């Protein structure tokens, strides 16, 4: 799964569909973030927020906090992420199909890590537009949980098996600091890179340091 992407592959990726690729958060090679090349948004690994509530994570996004610069994703951003990571149509709740989801779930774990002691889940909390807190994630090699809530979650809810989704618009990871054009597709990126010639810029930005691909 960990492999260097070639320039040719990158060109095809941008020409055809979104790609999810690993980026580095704090130190080169830590692979603790994931870039959606179509939206230009970076996601922190769920393993980094495991066991925390949304309120706890938010308290750590201010200046000097562990997650300084990061923010909660919108509901649309979360659903767009899963649309990029998985194929098919989901119903609310568990969606189980081992042959269909196995490779995609393994790739998701490779990018986002695990949120359970027995290394079989990656669950993430997020807040919907109406303020409802839902869980979305994967379990074992067969189940995708979509907009799942078995109880009334709140922003203060914490579970040792759940992480919290966090995103960056740019400049909060070592990868995006070293290569600002990583986030060029994000309208909220602080780098304001013109979209003209984006294919060439993408190759320059992603050509070094990207190791993993999910699709």
PDB file of C-alpha atoms in Angstrom, residues 83-207:
ATOM      1  CA  UNK A  83     -17.693   9.245  -1.685  1.00  0.00           C
ATOM      2  CA  UNK A  84     -14.020   9.443  -2.670  1.00  0.00           C
ATOM      3  CA  UNK A  85     -12.999   6.482  -0.503  1.00  0.00           C
ATOM      4  CA  UNK A  86     -15.818   4.060  -1.327  1.00  0.00           C
ATOM      5  CA  UNK A  87     -17.942   3.068  -4.291  1.00  0.00           C
ATOM      6  CA  UNK A  88     -21.642   2.321  -4.127  1.00  0.00           C
ATOM      7  CA  UNK A  89     -24.699   3.755  -2.403  1.00  0.00           C
ATOM      8  CA  UNK A  90     -25.049   3.568   1.373  1.00  0.00           C
ATOM      9  CA  UNK A  91     -28.059   3.425   3.671  1.00  0.00           C
ATOM     10  CA  UNK A  92     -27.979   5.050   7.101  1.00  0.00           C
ATOM     11  CA  UNK A  93     -26.439   2.586   9.546  1.00  0.00           C
ATOM     12  CA  UNK A  94     -24.239  -0.455   8.908  1.00  0.00           C
ATOM     13  CA  UNK A  95     -23.592  -1.491   5.307  1.00  0.00           C
ATOM     14  CA  UNK A  96     -22.107  -4.970   5.188  1.00  0.00           C
ATOM     15  CA  UNK A  97     -20.602  -6.630   2.133  1.00  0.00           C
ATOM     16  CA  UNK A  98     -17.219  -8.274   2.641  1.00  0.00           C
ATOM     17  CA  UNK A  99     -16.266  -8.831  -1.024  1.00  0.00           C
ATOM     18  CA  UNK A 100     -17.349  -5.335  -2.041  1.00  0.00           C
ATOM     19  CA  UNK A 101     -15.749  -3.304   0.731  1.00  0.00           C
ATOM     20  CA  UNK A 102     -12.719  -5.322   1.830  1.00  0.00           C
ATOM     21  CA  UNK A 103     -10.012  -3.645  -0.244  1.00  0.00           C
ATOM     22  CA  UNK A 104     -11.495  -0.185   0.213  1.00  0.00           C
ATOM     23  CA  UNK A 105     -11.716  -0.625   3.997  1.00  0.00           C
ATOM     24  CA  UNK A 106      -8.119  -1.826   4.179  1.00  0.00           C
ATOM     25  CA  UNK A 107      -7.059   1.230   2.167  1.00  0.00           C
ATOM     26  CA  UNK A 108      -9.081   3.479   4.499  1.00  0.00           C
ATOM     27  CA  UNK A 109      -7.287   2.001   7.528  1.00  0.00           C
ATOM     28  CA  UNK A 110      -3.968   2.531   5.796  1.00  0.00           C
ATOM     29  CA  UNK A 111      -4.756   6.228   5.542  1.00  0.00           C
ATOM     30  CA  UNK A 112      -6.753   6.988   8.693  1.00  0.00           C
ATOM     31  CA  UNK A 113      -5.429   4.423  11.159  1.00  0.00           C
ATOM     32  CA  UNK A 114      -7.455   2.610  13.840  1.00  0.00           C
ATOM     33  CA  UNK A 115      -9.582   3.646  16.807  1.00  0.00           C
ATOM     34  CA  UNK A 116      -9.793   0.375  18.712  1.00  0.00           C
ATOM     35  CA  UNK A 117      -7.429  -1.657  20.848  1.00  0.00           C
ATOM     36  CA  UNK A 118      -7.914  -4.798  18.757  1.00  0.00           C
ATOM     37  CA  UNK A 119      -7.179  -2.936  15.510  1.00  0.00           C
ATOM     38  CA  UNK A 120     -10.374  -3.621  13.597  1.00  0.00           C
ATOM     39  CA  UNK A 121     -12.198  -0.277  13.458  1.00  0.00           C
ATOM     40  CA  UNK A 122     -11.859   3.327  12.373  1.00  0.00           C
ATOM     41  CA  UNK A 123     -14.833   5.290  13.689  1.00  0.00           C
ATOM     42  CA  UNK A 124     -15.118   9.070  13.506  1.00  0.00           C
ATOM     43  CA  UNK A 125     -17.585  11.547  14.998  1.00  0.00           C
ATOM     44  CA  UNK A 126     -18.757  14.585  13.057  1.00  0.00           C
ATOM     45  CA  UNK A 127     -21.457  17.221  13.445  1.00  0.00           C
ATOM     46  CA  UNK A 128     -24.246  17.512  10.889  1.00  0.00           C
ATOM     47  CA  UNK A 129     -25.676  20.807   9.684  1.00  0.00           C
ATOM     48  CA  UNK A 130     -28.575  20.477  12.155  1.00  0.00           C
ATOM     49  CA  UNK A 131     -26.165  20.029  15.076  1.00  0.00           C
ATOM     50  CA  UNK A 132     -26.715  16.277  15.382  1.00  0.00           C
ATOM     51  CA  UNK A 133     -23.559  14.286  16.077  1.00  0.00           C
ATOM     52  CA  UNK A 134     -23.175  11.155  13.969  1.00  0.00           C
ATOM     53  CA  UNK A 135     -20.553   8.474  13.517  1.00  0.00           C
ATOM     54  CA  UNK A 136     -19.180   7.342  10.195  1.00  0.00           C
ATOM     55  CA  UNK A 137     -16.467   4.739   9.761  1.00  0.00           C
ATOM     56  CA  UNK A 138     -15.456   1.169   9.057  1.00  0.00           C
ATOM     57  CA  UNK A 139     -15.194  -2.105  10.965  1.00  0.00           C
ATOM     58  CA  UNK A 140     -13.170  -5.214  10.195  1.00  0.00           C
ATOM     59  CA  UNK A 141     -12.988  -5.855   6.454  1.00  0.00           C
ATOM     60  CA  UNK A 142     -16.675  -5.863   5.695  1.00  0.00           C
ATOM     61  CA  UNK A 143     -18.764  -3.058   7.208  1.00  0.00           C
ATOM     62  CA  UNK A 144     -19.071   0.645   6.450  1.00  0.00           C
ATOM     63  CA  UNK A 145     -21.061   2.640   9.015  1.00  0.00           C
ATOM     64  CA  UNK A 146     -22.766   5.587   7.363  1.00  0.00           C
ATOM     65  CA  UNK A 147     -24.409   8.455   9.326  1.00  0.00           C
ATOM     66  CA  UNK A 148     -24.660   6.028  12.228  1.00  0.00           C
ATOM     67  CA  UNK A 149     -26.049   6.908  15.674  1.00  0.00           C
ATOM     68  CA  UNK A 150     -27.166   4.137  18.001  1.00  0.00           C
ATOM     69  CA  UNK A 151     -27.868   6.698  20.714  1.00  0.00           C
ATOM     70  CA  UNK A 152     -28.228  10.457  21.041  1.00  0.00           C
ATOM     71  CA  UNK A 153     -24.671  11.668  20.602  1.00  0.00           C
ATOM     72  CA  UNK A 154     -23.667  15.139  21.724  1.00  0.00           C
ATOM     73  CA  UNK A 155     -20.552  17.238  21.202  1.00  0.00           C
ATOM     74  CA  UNK A 156     -19.494  16.155  24.688  1.00  0.00           C
ATOM     75  CA  UNK A 157     -19.759  12.439  23.886  1.00  0.00           C
ATOM     76  CA  UNK A 158     -16.529  10.432  24.028  1.00  0.00           C
ATOM     77  CA  UNK A 159     -15.913   6.756  23.380  1.00  0.00           C
ATOM     78  CA  UNK A 160     -12.647   4.827  23.458  1.00  0.00           C
ATOM     79  CA  UNK A 161     -13.551   3.374  20.053  1.00  0.00           C
ATOM     80  CA  UNK A 162     -14.359   6.709  18.392  1.00  0.00           C
ATOM     81  CA  UNK A 163     -12.140   9.454  17.048  1.00  0.00           C
ATOM     82  CA  UNK A 164     -13.195  12.888  15.780  1.00  0.00           C
ATOM     83  CA  UNK A 165     -12.803  14.049  12.189  1.00  0.00           C
ATOM     84  CA  UNK A 166     -10.614  17.136  11.787  1.00  0.00           C
ATOM     85  CA  UNK A 167      -9.591  18.934   8.607  1.00  0.00           C
ATOM     86  CA  UNK A 168      -7.099  21.561   7.510  1.00  0.00           C
ATOM     87  CA  UNK A 169      -7.441  24.028   4.649  1.00  0.00           C
ATOM     88  CA  UNK A 170      -3.659  24.225   4.334  1.00  0.00           C
ATOM     89  CA  UNK A 171      -0.507  25.172   6.159  1.00  0.00           C
ATOM     90  CA  UNK A 172      -1.020  22.905   9.173  1.00  0.00           C
ATOM     91  CA  UNK A 173       0.993  19.902   8.025  1.00  0.00           C
ATOM     92  CA  UNK A 174       4.670  19.558   7.193  1.00  0.00           C
ATOM     93  CA  UNK A 175       3.653  18.427   3.719  1.00  0.00           C
ATOM     94  CA  UNK A 176       1.506  21.489   2.978  1.00  0.00           C
ATOM     95  CA  UNK A 177       4.046  23.866   4.502  1.00  0.00           C
ATOM     96  CA  UNK A 178       6.750  22.441   2.254  1.00  0.00           C
ATOM     97  CA  UNK A 179       4.431  22.239  -0.770  1.00  0.00           C
ATOM     98  CA  UNK A 180       1.705  24.913  -0.521  1.00  0.00           C
ATOM     99  CA  UNK A 181       0.171  23.819  -3.831  1.00  0.00           C
ATOM    100  CA  UNK A 182      -1.054  20.639  -2.149  1.00  0.00           C
ATOM    101  CA  UNK A 183      -4.152  22.576  -1.108  1.00  0.00           C
ATOM    102  CA  UNK A 184      -4.581  24.512  -4.337  1.00  0.00           C
ATOM    103  CA  UNK A 185      -8.003  22.958  -5.073  1.00  0.00           C
ATOM    104  CA  UNK A 186      -9.356  24.298  -1.779  1.00  0.00           C
ATOM    105  CA  UNK A 187     -11.006  27.695  -2.156  1.00  0.00           C
ATOM    106  CA  UNK A 188     -10.268  28.359   1.523  1.00  0.00           C
ATOM    107  CA  UNK A 189      -6.566  27.607   1.220  1.00  0.00           C
ATOM    108  CA  UNK A 190      -4.383  30.402   2.625  1.00  0.00           C
ATOM    109  CA  UNK A 191      -2.069  30.115  -0.374  1.00  0.00           C
ATOM    110  CA  UNK A 192      -4.510  31.331  -3.030  1.00  0.00           C
ATOM    111  CA  UNK A 193      -2.927  29.303  -5.829  1.00  0.00           C
ATOM    112  CA  UNK A 194      -4.596  29.999  -9.230  1.00  0.00           C
ATOM    113  CA  UNK A 195      -6.376  27.025 -10.745  1.00  0.00           C
ATOM    114  CA  UNK A 196      -4.840  27.720 -14.166  1.00  0.00           C
ATOM    115  CA  UNK A 197      -2.200  25.104 -14.834  1.00  0.00           C
ATOM    116  CA  UNK A 198      -3.304  23.125 -11.804  1.00  0.00           C
ATOM    117  CA  UNK A 199      -2.259  19.813 -13.325  1.00  0.00           C
ATOM    118  CA  UNK A 200       1.364  20.867 -13.575  1.00  0.00           C
ATOM    119  CA  UNK A 201       1.324  22.390 -10.102  1.00  0.00           C
ATOM    120  CA  UNK A 202      -0.179  19.208  -8.720  1.00  0.00           C
ATOM    121  CA  UNK A 203       2.641  17.128 -10.089  1.00  0.00           C
ATOM    122  CA  UNK A 204       5.201  19.448  -8.550  1.00  0.00           C
ATOM    123  CA  UNK A 205       3.440  19.466  -5.209  1.00  0.00           C
ATOM    124  CA  UNK A 206       2.712  15.779  -4.926  1.00  0.00           C
ATOM    125  CA  UNK A 207       5.774  14.404  -6.660  1.00  0.00           C
TER     126      UNK A 207
END
